[in-house]
mmCIF file with all atom_site columns, C-alpha atoms in Angstrom:
data_model
loop_
_atom_site.group_PDB
_atom_site.id
_atom_site.type_symbol
_atom_site.label_atom_id
_atom_site.label_alt_id
_atom_site.label_comp_id
_atom_site.label_asym_id
_atom_site.label_entity_id
_atom_site.label_seq_id
_atom_site.pdbx_PDB_ins_code
_atom_site.Cartn_x
_atom_site.Cartn_y
_atom_site.Cartn_z
_atom_site.occupancy
_atom_site.B_iso_or_equiv
_atom_site.pdbx_formal_charge
_atom_site.auth_seq_id
_atom_site.auth_comp_id
_atom_site.auth_asym_id
_atom_site.auth_atom_id
_atom_site.pdbx_PDB_model_num
ATOM 1   C CA . UNK S 1 1   ? 15.344  -25.697 14.955 1.00 85.00 ? 1116 UNK S CA 1
ATOM 2   C CA . UNK S 1 2   ? 16.655  -22.252 15.582 1.00 92.00 ? 1117 UNK S CA 1
ATOM 3   C CA . UNK S 1 3   ? 16.646  -21.320 12.246 1.00 93.00 ? 1118 UNK S CA 1
ATOM 4   C CA . UNK S 1 4   ? 12.747  -22.453 12.051 1.00 95.00 ? 1119 UNK S CA 1
ATOM 5   C CA . UNK S 1 5   ? 11.939  -20.332 15.605 1.00 96.00 ? 1120 UNK S CA 1
ATOM 6   C CA . UNK S 1 6   ? 13.570  -17.417 14.200 1.00 97.00 ? 1121 UNK S CA 1
ATOM 7   C CA . UNK S 1 7   ? 11.659  -17.255 10.554 1.00 98.00 ? 1122 UNK S CA 1
ATOM 8   C CA . UNK S 1 8   ? 8.989   -17.627 12.957 1.00 98.00 ? 1123 UNK S CA 1
ATOM 9   C CA . UNK S 1 9   ? 9.158   -14.586 14.813 1.00 98.00 ? 1124 UNK S CA 1
ATOM 10  C CA . UNK S 1 10  ? 10.262  -12.246 11.844 1.00 98.00 ? 1125 UNK S CA 1
ATOM 11  C CA . UNK S 1 11  ? 7.365   -13.493 9.826  1.00 98.00 ? 1126 UNK S CA 1
ATOM 12  C CA . UNK S 1 12  ? 4.656   -13.313 12.654 1.00 98.00 ? 1127 UNK S CA 1
ATOM 13  C CA . UNK S 1 13  ? 6.042   -9.608  13.890 1.00 98.00 ? 1128 UNK S CA 1
ATOM 14  C CA . UNK S 1 14  ? 6.598   -8.387  10.027 1.00 98.00 ? 1129 UNK S CA 1
ATOM 15  C CA . UNK S 1 15  ? 2.662   -9.622  9.036  1.00 98.00 ? 1130 UNK S CA 1
ATOM 16  C CA . UNK S 1 16  ? 1.070   -8.022  12.146 1.00 98.00 ? 1131 UNK S CA 1
ATOM 17  C CA . UNK S 1 17  ? 3.114   -4.807  12.252 1.00 98.00 ? 1132 UNK S CA 1
ATOM 18  C CA . UNK S 1 18  ? 1.999   -4.446  8.783  1.00 98.00 ? 1133 UNK S CA 1
ATOM 19  C CA . UNK S 1 19  ? -1.336  -5.845  8.471  1.00 97.00 ? 1134 UNK S CA 1
ATOM 20  C CA . UNK S 1 20  ? -2.007  -3.357  11.192 1.00 95.00 ? 1135 UNK S CA 1
ATOM 21  C CA . UNK S 1 21  ? -1.048  -0.488  9.837  1.00 96.00 ? 1136 UNK S CA 1
ATOM 22  C CA . UNK S 1 22  ? -2.871  -1.465  6.694  1.00 95.00 ? 1137 UNK S CA 1
ATOM 23  C CA . UNK S 1 23  ? -6.039  -2.201  8.760  1.00 92.00 ? 1138 UNK S CA 1
ATOM 24  C CA . UNK S 1 24  ? -5.711  0.428   11.078 1.00 91.00 ? 1139 UNK S CA 1
ATOM 25  C CA . UNK S 1 25  ? -4.407  3.136   8.968  1.00 91.00 ? 1140 UNK S CA 1
ATOM 26  C CA . UNK S 1 26  ? -4.492  2.597   4.979  1.00 90.00 ? 1141 UNK S CA 1
ATOM 27  C CA . UNK S 1 27  ? -7.360  0.971   4.261  1.00 90.00 ? 1142 UNK S CA 1
ATOM 28  C CA . UNK S 1 28  ? -9.415  1.271   7.594  1.00 84.00 ? 1143 UNK S CA 1
ATOM 29  C CA . UNK S 1 29  ? -12.508 3.182   5.637  1.00 92.00 ? 1144 UNK S CA 1
ATOM 30  C CA . UNK S 1 30  ? -12.251 1.051   2.579  1.00 94.00 ? 1145 UNK S CA 1
ATOM 31  C CA . UNK S 1 31  ? -13.131 -2.022  4.508  1.00 91.00 ? 1146 UNK S CA 1
ATOM 32  C CA . UNK S 1 32  ? -15.785 -0.071  6.842  1.00 91.00 ? 1147 UNK S CA 1
ATOM 33  C CA . UNK S 1 33  ? -17.461 1.493   3.640  1.00 93.00 ? 1148 UNK S CA 1
ATOM 34  C CA . UNK S 1 34  ? -17.017 -1.801  1.297  1.00 93.00 ? 1149 UNK S CA 1
ATOM 35  C CA . UNK S 1 35  ? -18.501 -3.770  4.348  1.00 91.00 ? 1150 UNK S CA 1
ATOM 36  C CA . UNK S 1 36  ? -21.223 -1.652  6.151  1.00 90.00 ? 1151 UNK S CA 1
ATOM 37  C CA . UNK S 1 37  ? -23.154 -3.511  8.460  1.00 88.00 ? 1152 UNK S CA 1
ATOM 38  C CA . UNK S 1 38  ? -21.193 -6.934  7.971  1.00 88.00 ? 1153 UNK S CA 1
ATOM 39  C CA . UNK S 1 39  ? -18.528 -5.131  9.590  1.00 89.00 ? 1154 UNK S CA 1
ATOM 40  C CA . UNK S 1 40  ? -18.080 -5.633  13.531 1.00 91.00 ? 1155 UNK S CA 1
ATOM 41  C CA . UNK S 1 41  ? -17.196 -2.462  15.773 1.00 89.00 ? 1156 UNK S CA 1
ATOM 42  C CA . UNK S 1 42  ? -14.534 -4.114  17.096 1.00 89.00 ? 1157 UNK S CA 1
ATOM 43  C CA . UNK S 1 43  ? -12.614 -6.697  16.150 1.00 90.00 ? 1158 UNK S CA 1
ATOM 44  C CA . UNK S 1 44  ? -12.625 -10.073 17.412 1.00 95.00 ? 1159 UNK S CA 1
ATOM 45  C CA . UNK S 1 45  ? -8.969  -10.257 18.691 1.00 95.00 ? 1160 UNK S CA 1
ATOM 46  C CA . UNK S 1 46  ? -9.293  -13.891 19.945 1.00 97.00 ? 1161 UNK S CA 1
ATOM 47  C CA . UNK S 1 47  ? -10.140 -15.423 16.584 1.00 97.00 ? 1162 UNK S CA 1
ATOM 48  C CA . UNK S 1 48  ? -7.568  -12.551 14.935 1.00 96.00 ? 1163 UNK S CA 1
ATOM 49  C CA . UNK S 1 49  ? -5.184  -14.065 17.033 1.00 97.00 ? 1164 UNK S CA 1
ATOM 50  C CA . UNK S 1 50  ? -5.389  -17.246 15.721 1.00 98.00 ? 1165 UNK S CA 1
ATOM 51  C CA . UNK S 1 51  ? -5.183  -16.298 12.113 1.00 98.00 ? 1166 UNK S CA 1
ATOM 52  C CA . UNK S 1 52  ? -2.110  -14.830 12.833 1.00 98.00 ? 1167 UNK S CA 1
ATOM 53  C CA . UNK S 1 53  ? -0.243  -17.492 14.769 1.00 98.00 ? 1168 UNK S CA 1
ATOM 54  C CA . UNK S 1 54  ? -1.679  -20.455 12.771 1.00 98.00 ? 1169 UNK S CA 1
ATOM 55  C CA . UNK S 1 55  ? -1.042  -18.115 8.916  1.00 98.00 ? 1170 UNK S CA 1
ATOM 56  C CA . UNK S 1 56  ? 2.724   -17.436 10.189 1.00 98.00 ? 1171 UNK S CA 1
ATOM 57  C CA . UNK S 1 57  ? 3.328   -21.026 11.155 1.00 98.00 ? 1172 UNK S CA 1
ATOM 58  C CA . UNK S 1 58  ? 2.371   -21.981 7.349  1.00 98.00 ? 1173 UNK S CA 1
ATOM 59  C CA . UNK S 1 59  ? 3.853   -19.073 5.643  1.00 98.00 ? 1174 UNK S CA 1
ATOM 60  C CA . UNK S 1 60  ? 7.345   -20.384 7.410  1.00 98.00 ? 1175 UNK S CA 1
ATOM 61  C CA . UNK S 1 61  ? 6.643   -23.928 6.365  1.00 98.00 ? 1176 UNK S CA 1
ATOM 62  C CA . UNK S 1 62  ? 5.376   -23.352 2.783  1.00 98.00 ? 1177 UNK S CA 1
ATOM 63  C CA . UNK S 1 63  ? 7.538   -20.028 2.020  1.00 98.00 ? 1178 UNK S CA 1
ATOM 64  C CA . UNK S 1 64  ? 10.124  -19.288 4.212  1.00 98.00 ? 1179 UNK S CA 1
ATOM 65  C CA . UNK S 1 65  ? 11.723  -23.038 4.535  1.00 98.00 ? 1180 UNK S CA 1
ATOM 66  C CA . UNK S 1 66  ? 11.634  -23.533 0.691  1.00 98.00 ? 1181 UNK S CA 1
ATOM 67  C CA . UNK S 1 67  ? 13.364  -20.354 -0.123 1.00 98.00 ? 1182 UNK S CA 1
ATOM 68  C CA . UNK S 1 68  ? 16.424  -20.824 2.720  1.00 97.00 ? 1183 UNK S CA 1
ATOM 69  C CA . UNK S 1 69  ? 16.696  -24.336 1.166  1.00 97.00 ? 1184 UNK S CA 1
ATOM 70  C CA . UNK S 1 70  ? 16.721  -22.270 -2.506 1.00 98.00 ? 1185 UNK S CA 1
ATOM 71  C CA . UNK S 1 71  ? 18.826  -19.879 -0.782 1.00 97.00 ? 1186 UNK S CA 1
ATOM 72  C CA . UNK S 1 72  ? 17.129  -16.882 -2.183 1.00 98.00 ? 1187 UNK S CA 1
ATOM 73  C CA . UNK S 1 73  ? 14.755  -14.510 -0.261 1.00 98.00 ? 1188 UNK S CA 1
ATOM 74  C CA . UNK S 1 74  ? 13.067  -13.842 -3.657 1.00 98.00 ? 1189 UNK S CA 1
ATOM 75  C CA . UNK S 1 75  ? 11.944  -17.321 -3.781 1.00 98.00 ? 1190 UNK S CA 1
ATOM 76  C CA . UNK S 1 76  ? 10.595  -17.376 -0.145 1.00 98.00 ? 1191 UNK S CA 1
ATOM 77  C CA . UNK S 1 77  ? 8.765   -13.774 -1.574 1.00 98.00 ? 1192 UNK S CA 1
ATOM 78  C CA . UNK S 1 78  ? 7.560   -15.695 -4.520 1.00 98.00 ? 1193 UNK S CA 1
ATOM 79  C CA . UNK S 1 79  ? 6.320   -18.677 -2.372 1.00 98.00 ? 1194 UNK S CA 1
ATOM 80  C CA . UNK S 1 80  ? 4.936   -16.244 0.287  1.00 98.00 ? 1195 UNK S CA 1
ATOM 81  C CA . UNK S 1 81  ? 2.925   -14.641 -2.687 1.00 98.00 ? 1196 UNK S CA 1
ATOM 82  C CA . UNK S 1 82  ? 1.627   -17.749 -4.414 1.00 98.00 ? 1197 UNK S CA 1
ATOM 83  C CA . UNK S 1 83  ? 0.344   -18.589 -0.432 1.00 98.00 ? 1198 UNK S CA 1
ATOM 84  C CA . UNK S 1 84  ? -1.110  -15.278 0.086  1.00 98.00 ? 1199 UNK S CA 1
ATOM 85  C CA . UNK S 1 85  ? -2.856  -15.539 -3.216 1.00 98.00 ? 1200 UNK S CA 1
ATOM 86  C CA . UNK S 1 86  ? -4.227  -18.668 -2.210 1.00 98.00 ? 1201 UNK S CA 1
ATOM 87  C CA . UNK S 1 87  ? -5.359  -17.839 1.059  1.00 98.00 ? 1202 UNK S CA 1
ATOM 88  C CA . UNK S 1 88  ? -6.779  -14.371 0.886  1.00 98.00 ? 1203 UNK S CA 1
ATOM 89  C CA . UNK S 1 89  ? -8.400  -15.608 -2.833 1.00 98.00 ? 1204 UNK S CA 1
ATOM 90  C CA . UNK S 1 90  ? -10.108 -18.625 -1.119 1.00 98.00 ? 1205 UNK S CA 1
ATOM 91  C CA . UNK S 1 91  ? -11.628 -16.671 1.641  1.00 98.00 ? 1206 UNK S CA 1
ATOM 92  C CA . UNK S 1 92  ? -12.981 -13.876 -0.446 1.00 98.00 ? 1207 UNK S CA 1
ATOM 93  C CA . UNK S 1 93  ? -13.644 -15.624 -3.588 1.00 98.00 ? 1208 UNK S CA 1
ATOM 94  C CA . UNK S 1 94  ? -15.620 -18.030 -1.158 1.00 98.00 ? 1209 UNK S CA 1
ATOM 95  C CA . UNK S 1 95  ? -17.480 -14.949 0.254  1.00 97.00 ? 1210 UNK S CA 1
ATOM 96  C CA . UNK S 1 96  ? -18.096 -13.582 -3.124 1.00 97.00 ? 1211 UNK S CA 1
ATOM 97  C CA . UNK S 1 97  ? -19.753 -16.528 -4.246 1.00 97.00 ? 1212 UNK S CA 1
ATOM 98  C CA . UNK S 1 98  ? -21.837 -17.230 -1.050 1.00 97.00 ? 1213 UNK S CA 1
ATOM 99  C CA . UNK S 1 99  ? -23.006 -14.274 0.657  1.00 95.00 ? 1214 UNK S CA 1
ATOM 100 C CA . UNK S 1 100 ? -25.555 -11.738 -0.787 1.00 93.00 ? 1215 UNK S CA 1
ATOM 101 C CA . UNK S 1 101 ? -24.127 -8.253  -1.331 1.00 91.00 ? 1216 UNK S CA 1
ATOM 102 C CA . UNK S 1 102 ? -19.986 -9.383  -0.637 1.00 95.00 ? 1217 UNK S CA 1
ATOM 103 C CA . UNK S 1 103 ? -18.079 -6.762  -2.724 1.00 95.00 ? 1218 UNK S CA 1
ATOM 104 C CA . UNK S 1 104 ? -16.270 -7.818  -5.283 1.00 97.00 ? 1219 UNK S CA 1
ATOM 105 C CA . UNK S 1 105 ? -14.041 -4.726  -5.230 1.00 96.00 ? 1220 UNK S CA 1
ATOM 106 C CA . UNK S 1 106 ? -13.425 -5.530  -1.659 1.00 94.00 ? 1221 UNK S CA 1
ATOM 107 C CA . UNK S 1 107 ? -12.113 -9.045  -2.710 1.00 97.00 ? 1222 UNK S CA 1
ATOM 108 C CA . UNK S 1 108 ? -9.839  -8.346  -5.212 1.00 97.00 ? 1223 UNK S CA 1
ATOM 109 C CA . UNK S 1 109 ? -8.208  -5.230  -2.944 1.00 97.00 ? 1224 UNK S CA 1
ATOM 110 C CA . UNK S 1 110 ? -7.881  -7.835  -0.441 1.00 97.00 ? 1225 UNK S CA 1
ATOM 111 C CA . UNK S 1 111 ? -6.481  -10.668 -2.414 1.00 98.00 ? 1226 UNK S CA 1
ATOM 112 C CA . UNK S 1 112 ? -4.393  -8.186  -3.558 1.00 98.00 ? 1227 UNK S CA 1
ATOM 113 C CA . UNK S 1 113 ? -2.912  -6.716  -0.058 1.00 98.00 ? 1228 UNK S CA 1
ATOM 114 C CA . UNK S 1 114 ? -2.840  -10.491 0.805  1.00 98.00 ? 1229 UNK S CA 1
ATOM 115 C CA . UNK S 1 115 ? -0.484  -11.445 -1.941 1.00 98.00 ? 1230 UNK S CA 1
ATOM 116 C CA . UNK S 1 116 ? 1.770   -8.461  -0.612 1.00 98.00 ? 1231 UNK S CA 1
ATOM 117 C CA . UNK S 1 117 ? 1.894   -8.921  2.833  1.00 98.00 ? 1232 UNK S CA 1
ATOM 118 C CA . UNK S 1 118 ? 2.765   -12.578 2.360  1.00 98.00 ? 1233 UNK S CA 1
ATOM 119 C CA . UNK S 1 119 ? 5.380   -12.201 0.195  1.00 98.00 ? 1234 UNK S CA 1
ATOM 120 C CA . UNK S 1 120 ? 6.627   -9.562  2.464  1.00 98.00 ? 1235 UNK S CA 1
ATOM 121 C CA . UNK S 1 121 ? 6.299   -10.951 5.661  1.00 98.00 ? 1236 UNK S CA 1
ATOM 122 C CA . UNK S 1 122 ? 7.999   -14.668 3.880  1.00 98.00 ? 1237 UNK S CA 1
ATOM 123 C CA . UNK S 1 123 ? 10.923  -12.423 2.713  1.00 98.00 ? 1238 UNK S CA 1
ATOM 124 C CA . UNK S 1 124 ? 11.700  -11.047 6.166  1.00 98.00 ? 1239 UNK S CA 1
ATOM 125 C CA . UNK S 1 125 ? 11.368  -14.366 7.583  1.00 98.00 ? 1240 UNK S CA 1
ATOM 126 C CA . UNK S 1 126 ? 13.851  -15.298 5.303  1.00 98.00 ? 1241 UNK S CA 1
ATOM 127 C CA . UNK S 1 127 ? 16.363  -12.312 5.620  1.00 98.00 ? 1242 UNK S CA 1
ATOM 128 C CA . UNK S 1 128 ? 16.159  -12.923 9.790  1.00 97.00 ? 1243 UNK S CA 1
ATOM 129 C CA . UNK S 1 129 ? 17.343  -16.282 9.449  1.00 97.00 ? 1244 UNK S CA 1
ATOM 130 C CA . UNK S 1 130 ? 20.398  -15.410 7.282  1.00 95.00 ? 1245 UNK S CA 1
ATOM 131 C CA . UNK S 1 131 ? 21.417  -12.277 9.599  1.00 93.00 ? 1246 UNK S CA 1
ATOM 132 C CA . UNK S 1 132 ? 21.151  -14.112 12.208 1.00 89.00 ? 1247 UNK S CA 1
ATOM 133 C CA . UNK S 1 133 ? 23.502  -16.975 10.730 1.00 81.00 ? 1248 UNK S CA 1
ATOM 134 C CA . UNK S 1 134 ? 25.655  -14.233 9.127  1.00 75.00 ? 1249 UNK S CA 1
ATOM 135 C CA . UNK S 1 135 ? 26.063  -13.193 12.709 1.00 76.00 ? 1250 UNK S CA 1
ATOM 136 C CA . UNK S 1 136 ? 25.402  -15.957 15.417 1.00 62.00 ? 1251 UNK S CA 1
#
């Protein structure tokens, strides 16, 4: 239980911190330019919180824990990459296939971002468990 909570905290904090930099600094104008009027002036923070809290659980269950069982941070990152591509791909490809004017470029950039972000977050979760187990 302690390992799962450690993994969850590290995964969530890593995901939030890196995504905040991406959305707030690096890609802010990109998303605004791509989405135009579809983008809210301010994010819906309740909806965002629900996503982050639940997605971190999925990352721990489907990527971090298998990586820990395999004894490999790289395995956790690999599973995280697959999960990120599946999750972000589901969102982006569904929007691309059903919404008028949904930008293809944004879908592919977002899918790449989700893949990398989820892989790194899963790796951080697995690393934190290893670090605390070694120093615990």
